[in-house]
mmCIF file of N, CA, C and O in Angstrom:
data_model
loop_
_atom_site.group_PDB
_atom_site.id
_atom_site.type_symbol
_atom_site.label_atom_id
_atom_site.label_comp_id
_atom_site.label_asym_id
_atom_site.label_seq_id
_atom_site.Cartn_x
_atom_site.Cartn_y
_atom_site.Cartn_z
ATOM 1 N N MET N 26 0.782 -1.178 0.006
ATOM 2 C CA MET N 26 0.007 -0.035 -0.004
ATOM 3 C C MET N 26 0.845 1.255 -0.056
ATOM 4 O O MET N 26 0.486 2.218 -0.621
ATOM 5 N N LEU N 27 1.962 1.221 0.668
ATOM 6 C CA LEU N 27 2.784 2.498 0.802
ATOM 7 C C LEU N 27 3.303 2.862 -0.576
ATOM 8 O O LEU N 27 3.525 4.071 -0.859
ATOM 9 N N ASN N 28 3.545 1.901 -1.476
ATOM 10 C CA ASN N 28 4.000 2.266 -2.802
ATOM 11 C C ASN N 28 2.956 3.012 -3.583
ATOM 12 O O ASN N 28 3.249 3.724 -4.520
ATOM 13 N N LYS N 29 1.696 2.903 -3.181
ATOM 14 C CA LYS N 29 0.590 3.615 -3.874
ATOM 15 C C LYS N 29 0.118 4.812 -3.078
ATOM 16 O O LYS N 29 -0.901 5.401 -3.473
ATOM 17 N N MET N 30 0.839 5.235 -2.033
ATOM 18 C CA MET N 30 0.380 6.432 -1.328
ATOM 19 C C MET N 30 0.677 7.679 -2.217
ATOM 20 O O MET N 30 1.726 7.909 -2.713
ATOM 21 N N SER N 31 -0.376 8.456 -2.306
ATOM 22 C CA SER N 31 -0.267 9.675 -3.114
ATOM 23 C C SER N 31 0.249 10.795 -2.216
ATOM 24 O O SER N 31 0.296 10.614 -0.947
ATOM 25 N N LYS N 32 0.499 11.923 -2.787
ATOM 26 C CA LYS N 32 0.901 13.098 -1.983
ATOM 27 C C LYS N 32 -0.203 13.410 -0.984
ATOM 28 O O LYS N 32 0.032 13.685 0.212
ATOM 29 N N GLU N 33 -1.482 13.339 -1.422
ATOM 30 C CA GLU N 33 -2.625 13.650 -0.558
ATOM 31 C C GLU N 33 -2.639 12.628 0.605
ATOM 32 O O GLU N 33 -2.986 13.052 1.799
ATOM 33 N N ASP N 34 -2.396 11.365 0.335
ATOM 34 C CA ASP N 34 -2.459 10.291 1.352
ATOM 35 C C ASP N 34 -1.329 10.599 2.399
ATOM 36 O O ASP N 34 -1.620 10.470 3.592
ATOM 37 N N CYS N 35 -0.149 11.030 1.972
ATOM 38 C CA CYS N 35 0.899 11.368 2.905
ATOM 39 C C CYS N 35 0.541 12.583 3.784
ATOM 40 O O CYS N 35 0.731 12.509 5.018
ATOM 41 N N LEU N 36 -0.071 13.554 3.133
ATOM 42 C CA LEU N 36 -0.430 14.774 3.958
ATOM 43 C C LEU N 36 -1.439 14.394 4.961
ATOM 44 O O LEU N 36 -1.446 14.887 6.147
ATOM 45 N N GLU N 37 -2.447 13.571 4.567
ATOM 46 C CA GLU N 37 -3.509 13.183 5.500
ATOM 47 C C GLU N 37 -2.920 12.389 6.673
ATOM 48 O O GLU N 37 -3.302 12.498 7.815
ATOM 49 N N LEU N 38 -1.979 11.491 6.328
ATOM 50 C CA LEU N 38 -1.374 10.648 7.339
ATOM 51 C C LEU N 38 -0.621 11.538 8.358
ATOM 52 O O LEU N 38 -0.744 11.317 9.580
ATOM 53 N N MET N 39 0.065 12.554 7.816
ATOM 54 C CA MET N 39 0.777 13.445 8.757
ATOM 55 C C MET N 39 -0.172 14.256 9.657
ATOM 56 O O MET N 39 0.052 14.474 10.840
ATOM 57 N N ARG N 40 -1.247 14.693 9.042
ATOM 58 C CA ARG N 40 -2.250 15.504 9.869
ATOM 59 C C ARG N 40 -2.960 14.608 10.884
ATOM 60 O O ARG N 40 -3.141 15.065 12.018
ATOM 61 N N LEU N 41 -3.296 13.405 10.526
ATOM 62 C CA LEU N 41 -3.857 12.512 11.517
ATOM 63 C C LEU N 41 -2.968 12.150 12.642
ATOM 64 O O LEU N 41 -3.319 12.209 13.836
ATOM 65 N N LYS N 42 -1.693 11.975 12.301
ATOM 66 C CA LYS N 42 -0.685 11.754 13.415
ATOM 67 C C LYS N 42 -0.537 12.953 14.292
ATOM 68 O O LYS N 42 -0.439 12.795 15.540
ATOM 69 N N ALA N 43 -0.509 14.134 13.718
ATOM 70 C CA ALA N 43 -0.320 15.326 14.465
ATOM 71 C C ALA N 43 -1.531 15.450 15.498
ATOM 72 O O ALA N 43 -1.349 15.798 16.639
ATOM 73 N N SER N 44 -2.661 15.114 14.986
ATOM 74 C CA SER N 44 -3.894 15.120 15.874
ATOM 75 C C SER N 44 -3.771 14.127 16.954
ATOM 76 O O SER N 44 -4.122 14.381 18.155
ATOM 77 N N ALA N 45 -3.259 12.958 16.607
ATOM 78 C CA ALA N 45 -3.232 11.884 17.593
ATOM 79 C C ALA N 45 -2.117 12.147 18.680
ATOM 80 O O ALA N 45 -2.422 11.855 19.894
ATOM 81 N N VAL N 46 -1.033 12.742 18.339
ATOM 82 C CA VAL N 46 0.048 13.072 19.325
ATOM 83 C C VAL N 46 -0.113 14.457 19.965
ATOM 84 O O VAL N 46 0.542 14.797 20.796
ATOM 85 N N ASN N 47 -1.121 15.206 19.409
ATOM 86 C CA ASN N 47 -1.377 16.532 19.850
ATOM 87 C C ASN N 47 -0.127 17.460 19.867
ATOM 88 O O ASN N 47 0.129 18.241 20.733
ATOM 89 N N ASN N 48 0.660 17.233 18.780
ATOM 90 C CA ASN N 48 1.944 17.977 18.658
ATOM 91 C C ASN N 48 2.436 17.795 17.178
ATOM 92 O O ASN N 48 1.784 17.084 16.370
ATOM 93 N N LEU N 49 3.494 18.398 16.827
ATOM 94 C CA LEU N 49 4.118 18.119 15.515
ATOM 95 C C LEU N 49 4.559 16.657 15.508
ATOM 96 O O LEU N 49 5.248 16.253 16.467
ATOM 97 N N PRO N 50 4.239 15.954 14.465
ATOM 98 C CA PRO N 50 4.699 14.578 14.417
ATOM 99 C C PRO N 50 6.151 14.508 14.056
ATOM 100 O O PRO N 50 6.769 15.352 13.357
ATOM 101 N N ARG N 51 6.797 13.566 14.643
ATOM 102 C CA ARG N 51 8.265 13.369 14.437
ATOM 103 C C ARG N 51 8.406 12.163 13.465
ATOM 104 O O ARG N 51 7.515 11.311 13.312
ATOM 105 N N LYS N 52 9.518 12.097 12.837
ATOM 106 C CA LYS N 52 9.775 10.963 11.954
ATOM 107 C C LYS N 52 9.618 9.630 12.661
ATOM 108 O O LYS N 52 9.157 8.679 12.124
ATOM 109 N N SER N 53 9.986 9.637 13.950
ATOM 110 C CA SER N 53 9.964 8.390 14.730
ATOM 111 C C SER N 53 8.455 7.990 14.989
ATOM 112 O O SER N 53 8.260 6.844 15.442
ATOM 113 N N ASP N 54 7.464 8.820 14.674
ATOM 114 C CA ASP N 54 6.094 8.444 14.883
ATOM 115 C C ASP N 54 5.566 7.656 13.636
ATOM 116 O O ASP N 54 4.424 7.153 13.676
ATOM 117 N N PHE N 55 6.429 7.480 12.602
ATOM 118 C CA PHE N 55 6.078 6.752 11.409
ATOM 119 C C PHE N 55 7.007 5.667 11.130
ATOM 120 O O PHE N 55 8.134 5.599 11.707
ATOM 121 N N THR N 56 6.582 4.757 10.253
ATOM 122 C CA THR N 56 7.490 3.628 9.856
ATOM 123 C C THR N 56 8.474 4.212 8.929
ATOM 124 O O THR N 56 8.408 5.286 8.339
ATOM 125 N N GLU N 57 9.603 3.459 8.673
ATOM 126 C CA GLU N 57 10.646 3.923 7.815
ATOM 127 C C GLU N 57 10.089 4.053 6.420
ATOM 128 O O GLU N 57 10.462 5.003 5.716
ATOM 129 N N LEU N 58 9.153 3.200 6.040
ATOM 130 C CA LEU N 58 8.588 3.278 4.663
ATOM 131 C C LEU N 58 7.701 4.517 4.544
ATOM 132 O O LEU N 58 7.747 5.184 3.458
ATOM 133 N N GLU N 59 6.992 4.863 5.565
ATOM 134 C CA GLU N 59 6.077 6.071 5.535
ATOM 135 C C GLU N 59 6.987 7.302 5.434
ATOM 136 O O GLU N 59 6.742 8.239 4.626
ATOM 137 N N VAL N 60 8.067 7.369 6.241
ATOM 138 C CA VAL N 60 8.944 8.533 6.205
ATOM 139 C C VAL N 60 9.600 8.629 4.828
ATOM 140 O O VAL N 60 9.686 9.728 4.264
ATOM 141 N N SER N 61 10.052 7.513 4.286
ATOM 142 C CA SER N 61 10.648 7.507 2.997
ATOM 143 C C SER N 61 9.671 8.042 1.873
ATOM 144 O O SER N 61 10.142 8.926 1.074
ATOM 145 N N ARG N 62 8.475 7.619 1.911
ATOM 146 C CA ARG N 62 7.433 8.075 0.973
ATOM 147 C C ARG N 62 7.199 9.567 1.143
ATOM 148 O O ARG N 62 7.181 10.354 0.199
ATOM 149 N N ILE N 63 6.986 10.046 2.401
ATOM 150 C CA ILE N 63 6.704 11.430 2.700
ATOM 151 C C ILE N 63 7.890 12.301 2.183
ATOM 152 O O ILE N 63 7.673 13.350 1.505
ATOM 153 N N LYS N 64 9.142 11.868 2.489
ATOM 154 C CA LYS N 64 10.255 12.705 2.120
ATOM 155 C C LYS N 64 10.489 12.659 0.616
ATOM 156 O O LYS N 64 10.984 13.633 -0.014
ATOM 157 N N SER N 65 10.108 11.595 -0.061
ATOM 158 C CA SER N 65 10.243 11.501 -1.504
ATOM 159 C C SER N 65 9.358 12.526 -2.195
ATOM 160 O O SER N 65 9.727 13.033 -3.245
ATOM 161 N N TYR N 66 8.270 12.873 -1.618
ATOM 162 C CA TYR N 66 7.334 13.869 -2.179
ATOM 163 C C TYR N 66 7.741 15.287 -1.751
ATOM 164 O O TYR N 66 7.652 16.206 -2.548
ATOM 165 N N PHE N 67 8.096 15.475 -0.517
ATOM 166 C CA PHE N 67 8.165 16.832 0.070
ATOM 167 C C PHE N 67 9.604 17.235 0.471
ATOM 168 O O PHE N 67 9.802 18.363 0.893
ATOM 169 N N GLY N 68 10.561 16.392 0.399
ATOM 170 C CA GLY N 68 11.923 16.791 0.794
ATOM 171 C C GLY N 68 12.121 16.627 2.295
ATOM 172 O O GLY N 68 11.538 15.778 2.958
ATOM 173 N N PRO N 69 13.029 17.442 2.893
ATOM 174 C CA PRO N 69 13.332 17.404 4.265
ATOM 175 C C PRO N 69 12.095 17.400 5.177
ATOM 176 O O PRO N 69 11.070 18.056 4.790
ATOM 177 N N TRP N 70 12.221 16.800 6.341
ATOM 178 C CA TRP N 70 11.048 16.746 7.237
ATOM 179 C C TRP N 70 10.378 18.100 7.562
ATOM 180 O O TRP N 70 9.152 18.220 7.553
ATOM 181 N N PRO N 71 11.188 19.070 7.894
ATOM 182 C CA PRO N 71 10.550 20.429 8.169
ATOM 183 C C PRO N 71 9.728 20.935 6.993
ATOM 184 O O PRO N 71 8.647 21.484 7.182
ATOM 185 N N ARG N 72 10.232 20.672 5.801
ATOM 186 C CA ARG N 72 9.452 21.129 4.628
ATOM 187 C C ARG N 72 8.117 20.291 4.532
ATOM 188 O O ARG N 72 7.111 20.863 4.173
ATOM 189 N N ALA N 73 8.129 19.054 4.764
ATOM 190 C CA ALA N 73 6.962 18.224 4.739
ATOM 191 C C ALA N 73 5.887 18.752 5.770
ATOM 192 O O ALA N 73 4.722 18.763 5.460
ATOM 193 N N LEU N 74 6.429 19.081 6.990
ATOM 194 C CA LEU N 74 5.526 19.612 8.004
ATOM 195 C C LEU N 74 4.904 20.935 7.473
ATOM 196 O O LEU N 74 3.713 21.208 7.721
ATOM 197 N N GLU N 75 5.660 21.825 6.786
ATOM 198 C CA GLU N 75 5.130 22.980 6.311
ATOM 199 C C GLU N 75 4.081 22.781 5.265
ATOM 200 O O GLU N 75 3.037 23.349 5.221
ATOM 201 N N VAL N 76 4.415 21.842 4.274
ATOM 202 C CA VAL N 76 3.430 21.554 3.196
ATOM 203 C C VAL N 76 2.114 20.993 3.760
ATOM 204 O O VAL N 76 1.071 21.377 3.260
ATOM 205 N N ALA N 77 2.208 20.258 4.866
ATOM 206 C CA ALA N 77 1.014 19.645 5.478
ATOM 207 C C ALA N 77 0.188 20.679 6.271
ATOM 208 O O ALA N 77 -0.839 20.453 6.800
ATOM 209 N N GLY N 78 0.816 21.870 6.394
ATOM 210 C CA GLY N 78 0.151 22.943 7.139
ATOM 211 C C GLY N 78 0.304 22.809 8.667
ATOM 212 O O GLY N 78 -0.492 23.398 9.408
ATOM 213 N N LEU N 79 1.260 22.050 9.057
ATOM 214 C CA LEU N 79 1.477 21.792 10.513
ATOM 215 C C LEU N 79 2.478 22.711 11.129
ATOM 216 O O LEU N 79 2.608 22.860 12.326
ATOM 217 N N LYS N 80 3.313 23.370 10.294
ATOM 218 C CA LYS N 80 4.400 24.185 10.782
ATOM 219 C C LYS N 80 4.380 25.402 9.886
ATOM 220 O O LYS N 80 4.280 25.323 8.604
ATOM 221 N N THR N 81 4.635 26.569 10.486
ATOM 222 C CA THR N 81 4.763 27.831 9.730
ATOM 223 C C THR N 81 6.077 27.920 9.008
ATOM 224 O O THR N 81 7.112 27.653 9.680
ATOM 225 N N PRO N 82 6.044 28.216 7.765
ATOM 226 C CA PRO N 82 7.341 28.313 7.071
ATOM 227 C C PRO N 82 8.172 29.412 7.593
ATOM 228 O O PRO N 82 7.668 30.467 8.033
ATOM 229 N N LYS N 83 9.485 29.247 7.624
ATOM 230 C CA LYS N 83 10.411 30.279 8.086
ATOM 231 C C LYS N 83 10.434 31.438 7.040
ATOM 232 O O LYS N 83 10.322 31.141 5.821
ATOM 233 N N GLN N 84 10.464 32.640 7.552
ATOM 234 C CA GLN N 84 10.579 33.767 6.639
ATOM 235 C C GLN N 84 12.038 33.889 6.181
ATOM 236 O O GLN N 84 12.954 33.874 6.955
ATOM 237 N N VAL N 85 12.186 34.069 4.880
ATOM 238 C CA VAL N 85 13.520 34.309 4.326
ATOM 239 C C VAL N 85 13.710 35.785 4.217
ATOM 240 O O VAL N 85 12.862 36.554 3.680
ATOM 241 N N ILE N 86 14.792 36.285 4.828
ATOM 242 C CA ILE N 86 15.132 37.684 4.869
ATOM 243 C C ILE N 86 16.143 37.962 3.840
ATOM 244 O O ILE N 86 17.239 37.300 3.807
ATOM 245 N N ASN N 87 15.914 38.834 2.891
ATOM 246 C CA ASN N 87 16.860 39.148 1.812
ATOM 247 C C ASN N 87 17.559 40.461 2.279
ATOM 248 O O ASN N 87 16.978 41.494 2.331
ATOM 249 N N HIS N 88 18.846 40.398 2.406
ATOM 250 C CA HIS N 88 19.663 41.535 2.874
ATOM 251 C C HIS N 88 20.364 42.163 1.660
ATOM 252 O O HIS N 88 21.555 41.984 1.450
ATOM 253 N N GLU N 89 19.658 42.869 0.886
ATOM 254 C CA GLU N 89 20.246 43.509 -0.334
ATOM 255 C C GLU N 89 20.526 44.975 -0.027
ATOM 256 O O GLU N 89 19.803 45.698 0.609
#
């Protein structure tokens, strides 16, 4: 089933886990296969949390 997880499935999984743990989910809250699939779609873990709407993106300051 994990091979067939869509981006939307991954986001829903992350949101459900966040609700269950009542906090930002950690990689350790998921199986290795789930983490691998999530990161394959969204990149580094903090970025995945941002895309899922669980974490506010950092503001990039341009010093020109």
